[in-house]
Each structure stands twice: as C-alpha cells, then as structure tokens.
mmCIF file of C-alpha atoms (C1' of nucleotides) and ligand atoms in Angstrom:
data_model
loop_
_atom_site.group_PDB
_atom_site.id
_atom_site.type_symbol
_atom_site.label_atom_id
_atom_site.label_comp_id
_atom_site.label_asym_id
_atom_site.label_seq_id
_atom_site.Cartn_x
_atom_site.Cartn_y
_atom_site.Cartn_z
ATOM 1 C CA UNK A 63 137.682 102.069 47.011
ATOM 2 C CA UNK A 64 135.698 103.768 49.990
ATOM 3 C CA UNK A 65 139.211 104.457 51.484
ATOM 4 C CA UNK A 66 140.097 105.951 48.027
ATOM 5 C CA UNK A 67 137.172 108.412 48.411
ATOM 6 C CA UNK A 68 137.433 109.417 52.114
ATOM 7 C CA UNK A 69 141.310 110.347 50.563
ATOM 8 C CA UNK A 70 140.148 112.105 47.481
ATOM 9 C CA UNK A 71 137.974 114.247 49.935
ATOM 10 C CA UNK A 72 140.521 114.776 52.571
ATOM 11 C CA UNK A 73 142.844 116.077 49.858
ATOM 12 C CA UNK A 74 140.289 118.697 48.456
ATOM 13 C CA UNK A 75 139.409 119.680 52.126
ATOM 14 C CA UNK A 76 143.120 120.036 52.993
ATOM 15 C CA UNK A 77 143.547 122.125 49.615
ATOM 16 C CA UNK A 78 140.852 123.978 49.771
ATOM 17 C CA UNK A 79 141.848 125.006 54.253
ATOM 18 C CA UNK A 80 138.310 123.249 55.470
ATOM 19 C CA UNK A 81 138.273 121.727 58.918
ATOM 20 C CA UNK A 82 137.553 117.657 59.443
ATOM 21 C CA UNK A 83 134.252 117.257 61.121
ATOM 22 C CA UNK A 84 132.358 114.842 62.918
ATOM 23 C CA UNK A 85 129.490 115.528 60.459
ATOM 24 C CA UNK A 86 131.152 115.627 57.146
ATOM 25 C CA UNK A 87 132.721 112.278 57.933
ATOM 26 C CA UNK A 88 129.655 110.784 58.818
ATOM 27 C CA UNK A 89 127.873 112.211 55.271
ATOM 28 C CA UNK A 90 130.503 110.800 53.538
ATOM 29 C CA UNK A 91 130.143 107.174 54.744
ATOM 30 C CA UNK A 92 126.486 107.522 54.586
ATOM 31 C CA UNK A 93 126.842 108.794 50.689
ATOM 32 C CA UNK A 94 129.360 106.045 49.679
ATOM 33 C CA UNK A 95 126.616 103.014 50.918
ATOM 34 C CA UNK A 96 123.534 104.284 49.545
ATOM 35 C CA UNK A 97 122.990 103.382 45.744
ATOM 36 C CA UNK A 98 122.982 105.966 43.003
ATOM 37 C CA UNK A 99 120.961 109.176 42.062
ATOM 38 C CA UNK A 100 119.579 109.430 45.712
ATOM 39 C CA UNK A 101 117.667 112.877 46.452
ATOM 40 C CA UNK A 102 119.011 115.083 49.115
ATOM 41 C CA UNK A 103 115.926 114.297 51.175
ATOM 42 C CA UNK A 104 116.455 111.008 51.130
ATOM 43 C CA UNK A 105 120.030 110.729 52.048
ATOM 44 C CA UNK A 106 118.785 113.183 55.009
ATOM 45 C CA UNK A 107 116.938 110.820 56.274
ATOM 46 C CA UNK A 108 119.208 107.928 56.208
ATOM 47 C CA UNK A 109 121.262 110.272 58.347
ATOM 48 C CA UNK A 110 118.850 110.932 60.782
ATOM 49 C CA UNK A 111 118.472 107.786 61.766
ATOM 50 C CA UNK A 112 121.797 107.145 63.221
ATOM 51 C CA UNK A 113 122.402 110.686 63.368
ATOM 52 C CA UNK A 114 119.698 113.046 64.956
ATOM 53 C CA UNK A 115 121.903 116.149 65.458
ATOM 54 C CA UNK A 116 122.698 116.423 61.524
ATOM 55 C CA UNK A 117 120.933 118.656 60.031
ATOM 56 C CA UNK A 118 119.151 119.825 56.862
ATOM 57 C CA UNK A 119 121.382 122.621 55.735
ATOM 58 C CA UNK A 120 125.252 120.789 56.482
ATOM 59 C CA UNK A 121 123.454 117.822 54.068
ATOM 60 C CA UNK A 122 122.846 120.308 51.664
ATOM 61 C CA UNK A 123 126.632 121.896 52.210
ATOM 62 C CA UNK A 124 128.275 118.841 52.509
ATOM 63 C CA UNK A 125 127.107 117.140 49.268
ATOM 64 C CA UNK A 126 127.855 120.542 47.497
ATOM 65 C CA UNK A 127 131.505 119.908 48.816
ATOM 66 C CA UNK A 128 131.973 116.472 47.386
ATOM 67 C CA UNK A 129 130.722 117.535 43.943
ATOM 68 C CA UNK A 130 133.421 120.216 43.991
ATOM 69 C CA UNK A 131 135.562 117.549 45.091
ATOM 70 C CA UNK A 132 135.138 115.077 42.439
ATOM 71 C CA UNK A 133 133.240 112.474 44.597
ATOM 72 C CA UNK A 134 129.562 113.197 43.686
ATOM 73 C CA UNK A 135 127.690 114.447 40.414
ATOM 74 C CA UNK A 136 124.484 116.626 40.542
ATOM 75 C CA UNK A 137 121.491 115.048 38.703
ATOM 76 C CA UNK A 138 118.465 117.154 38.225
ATOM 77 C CA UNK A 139 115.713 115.030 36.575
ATOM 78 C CA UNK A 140 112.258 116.443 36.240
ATOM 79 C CA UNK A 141 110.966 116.032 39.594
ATOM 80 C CA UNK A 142 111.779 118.881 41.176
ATOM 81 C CA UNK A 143 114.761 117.026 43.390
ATOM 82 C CA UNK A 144 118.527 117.682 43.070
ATOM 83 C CA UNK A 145 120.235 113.976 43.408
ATOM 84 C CA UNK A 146 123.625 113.028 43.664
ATOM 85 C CA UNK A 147 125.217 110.407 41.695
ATOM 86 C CA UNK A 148 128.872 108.870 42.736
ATOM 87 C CA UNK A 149 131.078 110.503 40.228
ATOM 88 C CA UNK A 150 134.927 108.670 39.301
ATOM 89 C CA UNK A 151 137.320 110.951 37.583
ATOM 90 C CA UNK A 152 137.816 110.224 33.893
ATOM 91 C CA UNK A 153 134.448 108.689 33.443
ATOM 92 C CA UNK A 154 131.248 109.668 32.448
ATOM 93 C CA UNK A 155 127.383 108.261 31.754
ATOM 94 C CA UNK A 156 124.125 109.839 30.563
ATOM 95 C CA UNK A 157 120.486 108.291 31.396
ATOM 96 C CA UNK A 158 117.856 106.846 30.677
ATOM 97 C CA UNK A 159 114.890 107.676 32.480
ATOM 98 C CA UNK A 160 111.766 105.716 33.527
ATOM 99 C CA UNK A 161 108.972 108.307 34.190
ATOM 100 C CA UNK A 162 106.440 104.978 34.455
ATOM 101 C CA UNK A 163 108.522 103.641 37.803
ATOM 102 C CA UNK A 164 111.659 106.213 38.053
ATOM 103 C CA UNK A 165 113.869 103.992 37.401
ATOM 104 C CA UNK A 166 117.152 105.125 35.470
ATOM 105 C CA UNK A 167 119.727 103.320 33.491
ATOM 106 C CA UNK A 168 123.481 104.091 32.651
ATOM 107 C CA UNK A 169 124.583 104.625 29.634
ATOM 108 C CA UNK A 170 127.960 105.548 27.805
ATOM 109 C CA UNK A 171 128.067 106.528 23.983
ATOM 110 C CA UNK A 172 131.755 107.168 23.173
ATOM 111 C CA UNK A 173 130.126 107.857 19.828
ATOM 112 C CA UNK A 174 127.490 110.727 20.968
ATOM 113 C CA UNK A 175 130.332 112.074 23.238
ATOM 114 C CA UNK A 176 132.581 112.597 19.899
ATOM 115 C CA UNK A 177 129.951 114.705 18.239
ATOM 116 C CA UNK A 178 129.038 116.486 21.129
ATOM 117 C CA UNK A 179 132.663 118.023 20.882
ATOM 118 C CA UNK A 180 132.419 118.635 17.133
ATOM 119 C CA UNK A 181 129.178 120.135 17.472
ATOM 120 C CA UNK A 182 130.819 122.173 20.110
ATOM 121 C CA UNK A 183 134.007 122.887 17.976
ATOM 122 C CA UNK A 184 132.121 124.295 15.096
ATOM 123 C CA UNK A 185 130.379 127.115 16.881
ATOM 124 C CA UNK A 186 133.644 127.857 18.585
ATOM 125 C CA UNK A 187 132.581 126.777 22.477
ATOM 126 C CA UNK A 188 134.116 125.401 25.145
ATOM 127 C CA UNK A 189 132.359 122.540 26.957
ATOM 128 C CA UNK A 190 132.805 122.407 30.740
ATOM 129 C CA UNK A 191 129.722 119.562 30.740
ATOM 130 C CA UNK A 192 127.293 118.237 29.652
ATOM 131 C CA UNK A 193 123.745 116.109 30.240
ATOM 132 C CA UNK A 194 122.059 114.250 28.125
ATOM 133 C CA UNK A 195 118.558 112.236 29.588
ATOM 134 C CA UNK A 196 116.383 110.519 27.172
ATOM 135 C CA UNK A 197 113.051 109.792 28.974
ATOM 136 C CA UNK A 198 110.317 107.453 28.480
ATOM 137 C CA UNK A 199 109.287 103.817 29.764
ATOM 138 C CA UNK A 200 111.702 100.835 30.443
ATOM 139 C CA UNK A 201 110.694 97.853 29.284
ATOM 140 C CA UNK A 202 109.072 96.634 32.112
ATOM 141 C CA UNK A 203 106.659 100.072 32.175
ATOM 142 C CA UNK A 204 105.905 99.344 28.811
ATOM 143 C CA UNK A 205 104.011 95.822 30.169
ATOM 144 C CA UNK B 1477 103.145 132.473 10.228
ATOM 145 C CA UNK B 1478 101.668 133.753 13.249
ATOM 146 C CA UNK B 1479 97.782 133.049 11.686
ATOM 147 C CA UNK B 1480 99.162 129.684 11.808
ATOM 148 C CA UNK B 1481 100.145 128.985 15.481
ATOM 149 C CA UNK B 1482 97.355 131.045 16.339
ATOM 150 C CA UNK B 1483 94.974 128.741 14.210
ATOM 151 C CA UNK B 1484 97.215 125.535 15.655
ATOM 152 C CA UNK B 1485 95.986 126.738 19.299
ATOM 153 C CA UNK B 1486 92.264 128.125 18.283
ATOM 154 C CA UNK B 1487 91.911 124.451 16.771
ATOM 155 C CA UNK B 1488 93.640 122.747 20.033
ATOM 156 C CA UNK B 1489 91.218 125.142 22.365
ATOM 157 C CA UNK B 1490 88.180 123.926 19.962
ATOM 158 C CA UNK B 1491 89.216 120.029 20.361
ATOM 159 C CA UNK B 1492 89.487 120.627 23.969
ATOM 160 C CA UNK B 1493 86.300 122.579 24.682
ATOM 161 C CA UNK B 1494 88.590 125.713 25.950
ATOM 162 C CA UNK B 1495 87.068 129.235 26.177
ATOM 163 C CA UNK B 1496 88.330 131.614 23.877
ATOM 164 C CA UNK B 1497 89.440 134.758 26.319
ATOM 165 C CA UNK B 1498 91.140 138.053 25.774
ATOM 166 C CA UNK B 1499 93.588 136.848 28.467
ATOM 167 C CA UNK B 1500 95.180 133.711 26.094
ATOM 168 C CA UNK B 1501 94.795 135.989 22.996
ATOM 169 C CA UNK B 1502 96.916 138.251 24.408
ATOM 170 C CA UNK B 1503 100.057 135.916 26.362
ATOM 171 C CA UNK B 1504 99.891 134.093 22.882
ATOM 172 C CA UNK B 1505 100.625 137.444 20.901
ATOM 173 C CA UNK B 1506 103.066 138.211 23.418
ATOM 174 C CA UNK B 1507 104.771 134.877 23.539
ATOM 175 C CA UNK B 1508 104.988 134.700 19.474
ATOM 176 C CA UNK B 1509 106.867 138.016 19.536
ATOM 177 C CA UNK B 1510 109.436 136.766 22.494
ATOM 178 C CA UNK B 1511 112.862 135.650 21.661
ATOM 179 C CA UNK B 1512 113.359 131.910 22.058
ATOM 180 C CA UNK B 1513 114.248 130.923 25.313
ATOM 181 C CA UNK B 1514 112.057 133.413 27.296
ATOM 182 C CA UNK B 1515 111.267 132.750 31.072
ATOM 183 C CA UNK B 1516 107.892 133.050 32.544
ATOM 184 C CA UNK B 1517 109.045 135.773 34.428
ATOM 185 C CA UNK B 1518 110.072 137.647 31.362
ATOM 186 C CA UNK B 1519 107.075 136.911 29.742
ATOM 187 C CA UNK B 1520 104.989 138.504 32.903
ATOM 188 C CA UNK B 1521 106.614 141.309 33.083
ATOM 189 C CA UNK B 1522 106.121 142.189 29.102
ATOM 190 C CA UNK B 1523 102.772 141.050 29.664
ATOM 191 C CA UNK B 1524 102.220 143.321 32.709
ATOM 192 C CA UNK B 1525 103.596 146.153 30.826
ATOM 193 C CA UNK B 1526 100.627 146.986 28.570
ATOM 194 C CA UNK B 1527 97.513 144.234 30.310
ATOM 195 C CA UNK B 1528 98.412 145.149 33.875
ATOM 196 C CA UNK B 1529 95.463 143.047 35.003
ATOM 197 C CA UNK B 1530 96.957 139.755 34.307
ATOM 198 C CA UNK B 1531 98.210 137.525 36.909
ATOM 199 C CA UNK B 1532 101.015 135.482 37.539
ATOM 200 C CA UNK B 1533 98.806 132.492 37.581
ATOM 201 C CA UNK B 1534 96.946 132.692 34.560
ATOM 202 C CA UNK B 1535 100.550 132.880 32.480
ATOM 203 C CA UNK B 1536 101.184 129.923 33.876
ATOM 204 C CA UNK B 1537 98.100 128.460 32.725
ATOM 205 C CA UNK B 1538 98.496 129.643 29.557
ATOM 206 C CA UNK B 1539 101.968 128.519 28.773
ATOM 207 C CA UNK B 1540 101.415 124.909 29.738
ATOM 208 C CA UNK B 1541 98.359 124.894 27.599
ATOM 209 C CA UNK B 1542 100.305 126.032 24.885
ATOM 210 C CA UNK B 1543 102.733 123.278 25.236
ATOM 211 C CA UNK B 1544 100.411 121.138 25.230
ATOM 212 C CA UNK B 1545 99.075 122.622 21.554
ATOM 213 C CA UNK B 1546 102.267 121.824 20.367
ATOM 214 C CA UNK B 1547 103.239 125.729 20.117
ATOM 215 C CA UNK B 1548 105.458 125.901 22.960
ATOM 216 C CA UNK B 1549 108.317 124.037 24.758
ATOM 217 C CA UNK B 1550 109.364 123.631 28.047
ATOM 218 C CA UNK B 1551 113.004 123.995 28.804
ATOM 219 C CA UNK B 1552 114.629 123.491 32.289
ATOM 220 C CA UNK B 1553 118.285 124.788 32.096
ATOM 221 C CA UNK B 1554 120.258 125.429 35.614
ATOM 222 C CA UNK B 1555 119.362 128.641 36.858
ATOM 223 C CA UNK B 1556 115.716 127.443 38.670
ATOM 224 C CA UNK B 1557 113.588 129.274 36.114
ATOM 225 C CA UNK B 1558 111.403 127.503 33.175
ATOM 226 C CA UNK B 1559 111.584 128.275 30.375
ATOM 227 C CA UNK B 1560 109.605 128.335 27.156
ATOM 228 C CA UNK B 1561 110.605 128.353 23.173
ATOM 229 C CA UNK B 1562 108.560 128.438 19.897
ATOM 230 C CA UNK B 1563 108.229 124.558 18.867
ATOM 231 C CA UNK B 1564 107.155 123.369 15.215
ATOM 232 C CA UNK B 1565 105.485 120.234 15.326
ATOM 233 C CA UNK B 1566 107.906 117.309 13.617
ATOM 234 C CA UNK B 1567 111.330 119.811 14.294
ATOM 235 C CA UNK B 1568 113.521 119.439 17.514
ATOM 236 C CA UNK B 1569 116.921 120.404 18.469
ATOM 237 C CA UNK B 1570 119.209 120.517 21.449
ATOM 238 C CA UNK B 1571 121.520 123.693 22.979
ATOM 239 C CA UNK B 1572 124.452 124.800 23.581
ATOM 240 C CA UNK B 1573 123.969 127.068 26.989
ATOM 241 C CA UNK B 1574 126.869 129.710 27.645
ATOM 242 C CA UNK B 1575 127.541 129.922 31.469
ATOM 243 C CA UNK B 1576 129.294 133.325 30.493
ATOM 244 C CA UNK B 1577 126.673 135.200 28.788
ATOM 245 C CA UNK B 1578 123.484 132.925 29.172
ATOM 246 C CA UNK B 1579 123.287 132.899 25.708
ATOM 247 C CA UNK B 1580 122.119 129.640 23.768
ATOM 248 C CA UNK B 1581 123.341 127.981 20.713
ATOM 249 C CA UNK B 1582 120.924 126.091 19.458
ATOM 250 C CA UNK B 1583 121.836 122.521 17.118
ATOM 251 C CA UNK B 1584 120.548 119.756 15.731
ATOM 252 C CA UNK B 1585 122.688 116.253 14.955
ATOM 253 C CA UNK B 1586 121.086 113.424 13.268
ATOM 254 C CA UNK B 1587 123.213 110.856 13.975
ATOM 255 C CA UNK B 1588 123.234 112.168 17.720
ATOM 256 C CA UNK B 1589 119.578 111.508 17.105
ATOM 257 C CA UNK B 1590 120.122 108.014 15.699
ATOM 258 C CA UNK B 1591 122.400 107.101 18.253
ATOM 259 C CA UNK B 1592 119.380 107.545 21.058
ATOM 260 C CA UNK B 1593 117.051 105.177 19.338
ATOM 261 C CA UNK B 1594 119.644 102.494 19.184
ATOM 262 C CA UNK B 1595 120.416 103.055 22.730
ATOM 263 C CA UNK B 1596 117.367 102.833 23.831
ATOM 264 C CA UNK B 1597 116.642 100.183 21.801
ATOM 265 C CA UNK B 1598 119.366 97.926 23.011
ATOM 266 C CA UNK B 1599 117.539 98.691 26.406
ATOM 267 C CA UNK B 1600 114.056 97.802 25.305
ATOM 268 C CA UNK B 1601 113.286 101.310 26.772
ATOM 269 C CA UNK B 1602 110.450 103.437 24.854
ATOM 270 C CA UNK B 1603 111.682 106.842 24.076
ATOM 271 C CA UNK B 1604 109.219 110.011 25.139
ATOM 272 C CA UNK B 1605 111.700 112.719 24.745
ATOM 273 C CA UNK B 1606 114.680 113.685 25.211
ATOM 274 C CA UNK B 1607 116.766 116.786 26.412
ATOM 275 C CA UNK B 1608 120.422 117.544 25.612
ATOM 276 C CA UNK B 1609 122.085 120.116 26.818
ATOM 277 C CA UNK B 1610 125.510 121.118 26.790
ATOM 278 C CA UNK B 1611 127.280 123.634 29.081
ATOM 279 C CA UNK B 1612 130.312 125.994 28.717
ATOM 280 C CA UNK B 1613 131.449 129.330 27.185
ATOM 281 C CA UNK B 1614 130.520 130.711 24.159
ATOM 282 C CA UNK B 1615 133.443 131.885 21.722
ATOM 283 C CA UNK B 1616 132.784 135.584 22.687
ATOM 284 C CA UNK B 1617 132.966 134.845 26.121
ATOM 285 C CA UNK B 1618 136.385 132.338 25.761
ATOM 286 C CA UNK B 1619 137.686 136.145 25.204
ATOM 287 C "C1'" DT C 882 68.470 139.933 24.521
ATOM 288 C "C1'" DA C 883 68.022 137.553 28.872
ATOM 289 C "C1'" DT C 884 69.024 133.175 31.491
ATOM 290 C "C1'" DG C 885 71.760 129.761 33.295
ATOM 291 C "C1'" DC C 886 75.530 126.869 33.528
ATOM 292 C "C1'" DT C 887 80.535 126.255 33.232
ATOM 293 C "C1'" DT C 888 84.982 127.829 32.563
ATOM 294 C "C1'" DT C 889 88.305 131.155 33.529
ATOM 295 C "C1'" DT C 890 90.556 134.602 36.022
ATOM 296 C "C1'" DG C 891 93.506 136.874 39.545
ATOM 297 C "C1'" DA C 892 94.496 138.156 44.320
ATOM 298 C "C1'" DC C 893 96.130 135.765 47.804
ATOM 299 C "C1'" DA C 894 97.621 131.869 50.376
ATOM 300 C "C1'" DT C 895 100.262 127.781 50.302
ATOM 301 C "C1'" DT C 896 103.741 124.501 49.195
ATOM 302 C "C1'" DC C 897 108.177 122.728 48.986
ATOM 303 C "C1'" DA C 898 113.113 122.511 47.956
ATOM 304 C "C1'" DT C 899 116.848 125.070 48.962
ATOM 305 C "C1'" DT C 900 119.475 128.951 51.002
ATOM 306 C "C1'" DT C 901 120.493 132.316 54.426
ATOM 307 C "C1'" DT C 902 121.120 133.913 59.035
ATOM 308 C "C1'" DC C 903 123.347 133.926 63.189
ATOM 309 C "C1'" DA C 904 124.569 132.541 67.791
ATOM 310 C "C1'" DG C 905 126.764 128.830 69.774
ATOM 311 C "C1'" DT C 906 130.205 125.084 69.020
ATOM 312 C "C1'" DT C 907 134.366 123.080 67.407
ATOM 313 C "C1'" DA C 908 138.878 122.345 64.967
ATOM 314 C "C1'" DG C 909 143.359 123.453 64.571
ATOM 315 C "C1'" DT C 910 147.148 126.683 65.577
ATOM 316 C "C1'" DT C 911 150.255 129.231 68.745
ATOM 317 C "C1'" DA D 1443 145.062 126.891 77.596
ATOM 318 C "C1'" DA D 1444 143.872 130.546 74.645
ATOM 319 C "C1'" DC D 1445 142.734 132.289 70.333
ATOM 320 C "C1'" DT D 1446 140.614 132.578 65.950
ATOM 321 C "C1'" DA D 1447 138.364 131.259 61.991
ATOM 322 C "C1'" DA D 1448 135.497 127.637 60.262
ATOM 323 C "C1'" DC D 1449 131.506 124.958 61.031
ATOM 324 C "C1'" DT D 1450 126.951 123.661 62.546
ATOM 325 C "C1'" DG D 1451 121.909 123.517 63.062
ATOM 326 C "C1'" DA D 1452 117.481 125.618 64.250
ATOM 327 C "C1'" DA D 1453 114.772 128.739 62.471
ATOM 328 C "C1'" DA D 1454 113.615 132.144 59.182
ATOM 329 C "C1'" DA D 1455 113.724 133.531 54.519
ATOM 330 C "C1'" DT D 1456 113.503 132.824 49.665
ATOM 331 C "C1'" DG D 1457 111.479 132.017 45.285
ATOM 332 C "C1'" DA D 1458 109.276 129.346 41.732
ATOM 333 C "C1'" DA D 1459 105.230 127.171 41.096
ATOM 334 C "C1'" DT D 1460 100.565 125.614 42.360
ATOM 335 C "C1'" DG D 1461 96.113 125.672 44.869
ATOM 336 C "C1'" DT D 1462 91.927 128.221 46.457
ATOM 337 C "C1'" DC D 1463 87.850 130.471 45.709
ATOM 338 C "C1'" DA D 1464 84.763 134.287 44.807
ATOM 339 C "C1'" DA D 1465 83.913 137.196 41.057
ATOM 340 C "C1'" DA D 1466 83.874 137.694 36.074
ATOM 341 C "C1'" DA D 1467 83.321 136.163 31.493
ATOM 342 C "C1'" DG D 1468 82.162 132.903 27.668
ATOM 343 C "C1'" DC D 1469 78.803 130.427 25.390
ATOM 344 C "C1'" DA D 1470 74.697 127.680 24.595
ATOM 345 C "C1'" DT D 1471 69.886 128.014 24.851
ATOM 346 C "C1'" DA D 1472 65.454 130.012 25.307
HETATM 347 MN MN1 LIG E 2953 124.025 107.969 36.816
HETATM 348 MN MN1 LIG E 2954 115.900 126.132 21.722
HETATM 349 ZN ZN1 LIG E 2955 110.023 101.803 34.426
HETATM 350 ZN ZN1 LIG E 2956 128.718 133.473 26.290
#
DNA sequence: TATGCTTTTGACATTCATTTTCAGTTAGTT
DNA sequence: AACTAACTGAAAATGAATGTCAAAAGCATA
C-alpha cells in the first residue's frame, strides 16, 4: 500500500518531467506514517528531526505535488492551518469537527453526495469538488 | 427592512453595553447595501470612498460584532479572503462557488439538512454549524 | 453644561502562514 | 565529463488579520 503510493507518485512525477529527489522521497515516507489531517507545520517538524537540511518551502512544494498527484487532499478547517489528508482515488469523506478538543471524524453519506449532484444539475454546474464540515462537540466534549 | 437589522443591532449594542458611534452607523449602512458575499476588503474600500477616516481595523471590529448580532455571516471560501453575507436569524443555506467567474449559487436542501443531524447523531457529536460548499463552473462559464 | 470615567477609534506595528526570490546544488541526458 | 534544466533552502516578501496605545468620543452624573 505504501509501495502503491511511492508508484502513484513516481508515475505523476515521470508524467508531469519532475526530477526524483532525495527530499521528495523522504516527504513522502514521512507523509505516508503520520496519521491524518496533519498541518504543514507539523509534518515540518517531523522532518526536521531526522532531516535538518529540509526545509520550509520544499514541505510546502512537495505536499502541493502529491495533492496534484492524487496522494494527499487539502483540508482547511477554521484554524488558520492548511492540512493534508491521505487521499485514495475513487473515494471520498466529509467531517466532523470537534472545536472542544480538534478532533475530527470521517464520514461518508452516499445519500448527501446524490443530492449534492442534483442540486448541482439543476442550476446547470459542474462540480469539480466539494467540502462539507459540520462542526460542533464530540461526545466526549460534550462531558 | 433595513429599520429592522438596524433595530436587531441597536438592540444587540444595548444588551451588550456597546457605544452607539457614527463609525458602526455608517459600515452597517454600507454593509446592508453590499451584495452578498462581499469581502472586507471590498467593504473598506466602499467605506473609504465617502468616510475616508475609517480604518482597516475598526471594519473589522465592526463586522465581527455584527455577526455576532446575528446580521452578518462569516464565509471562508478558497481564495484567503473572509467574507461576509446578510444572515436572517432561523434561515441558512449553502453555495455553489464558480471557480470560473467567482460567482456563487446559493441553495438550500432539507433533506441535505436532515441527513447532518442523523449523522451526527449516530456519532453522539453536537452540531454548532455547519458549512457546505461546493466547487466547479457555473453553466455560463461550462461555455 | 461641565466633569469624569470608559469605550472606541485609527495609525502603526506585529503576527503568522504561505509564497517568492535567487544563487548554489543536483538529476538526468548527451 | 559536460551540459542544462529542475530543484532546493535561506532569507526576504507578502498579505490578511490582530494587537497596541494615545487621542477622541460617548454617556452617565453632577
Ligand atoms: Mn479526512
Ligand atoms: Mn450565501
Ligand atoms: Zn471533542
Ligand atoms: Zn462561473
């Protein structure tokens, strides 16, 4: 499955003419171990650590790349921080939203993603995507 | 119309022990006779154009108080800007956001709606609010 | 109307995430 | 090995939003 990935990237790097690097390899194991929705910042610094050289802006590059690629999904929640999510082809989730500990859960709503494209078929538009975050407290927030 | 929301803020000021200035008379006047959508930007510049004396901070201010009146709402799409619409308390509805044209559809879907509270339900997770947004072109701009 | 206290304002500085710049490095090709 | 275009990273720049603080204004009271 992490094989799978480092494939599906060197595919869209060969594609697209980009070079292999030392650094982008590196990011991408990094990426594939930490959990989900992790801030830039945060993955940064996980890189640091075994990497001192790396720096801010190829982070910020890199992760770019692998969204175009397929491998990683852009979340921007209401703090202010862009995170990254590992994306699979063909599937899809919206969240839920803990604003009492941060704390987000998956969901998928075959139902809500139906009307979504009927909504969007009777005013004529074409969806290219789509987010959907309901916020509020998780049950352990709400005591 | 616009007695009202004025009244709905005068009587949110009064509750909160706010000051009654010429400044919020004036960004409120302004901000009723904005399009929906408008950023803060916008807003300071029409602001600037006939009360050149008002400053960036004090719109601001001014627009968060008026969210939290219930007259305004916040509304972070993907360009890095806020932006603010006209909100009537009990009414809510999502958008369609054209990456052609940056115009916005706006919809509202019940059973979407519905389908939110059972999810979060199922979770045990206590809904605040809720933003939906979906992206793509518009039918002028599919050509 | 004057006094006094408190809120509000706005110029300016600051913050902070992200992007840009650019000179030096590196990958991949001939 | 030489060449060339892509890549990197430190530092600077950007830009939205917030903080600071002295001056101004609102409002209650005398
Ligand atoms: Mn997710
Ligand atoms: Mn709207
Ligand atoms: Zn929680
Ligand atoms: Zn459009």
């Amino acid at each position: 499955m992490i094989l799978e990935k480092k494939k599906i990237f060197n595919d869209f790097a060969a594609s697209k003419g980009l070079r292999s690097t030392r650094q982008r390899d590196i990011i991408l194991d990094i990426f594939l171990s930490t959990r989900q929705h992790v801030s830039v910042e945060e993955l940064y610094l996980k890189i640091k650590a075994s990497n001192p050289g790396i720096g801010h802006a190829t982070v910020y590059r890199t992760l770019k790349l692998f969204s175009e690629a397929g491998l990683a999904r852009e979340i921007l929640l209401h703090d202010g921080q862009t995170r990254y999510e590992h994306a699979v082809a063909g599937e899809h989730h919206d969240h839920l939203v803990c604003t009492g500990c941060n704390s987000i859960i998956e969901f998928e709503d075959e139902t809500i993603e139906k009307l979504q494209k009927d909504i969007a078929a009777r005013h004529g538009f074409l969806i290219k995507n789509h987010k959907l975050e309901i916020y509020g407290l998780c049950a352990a927030c709400r005591q």
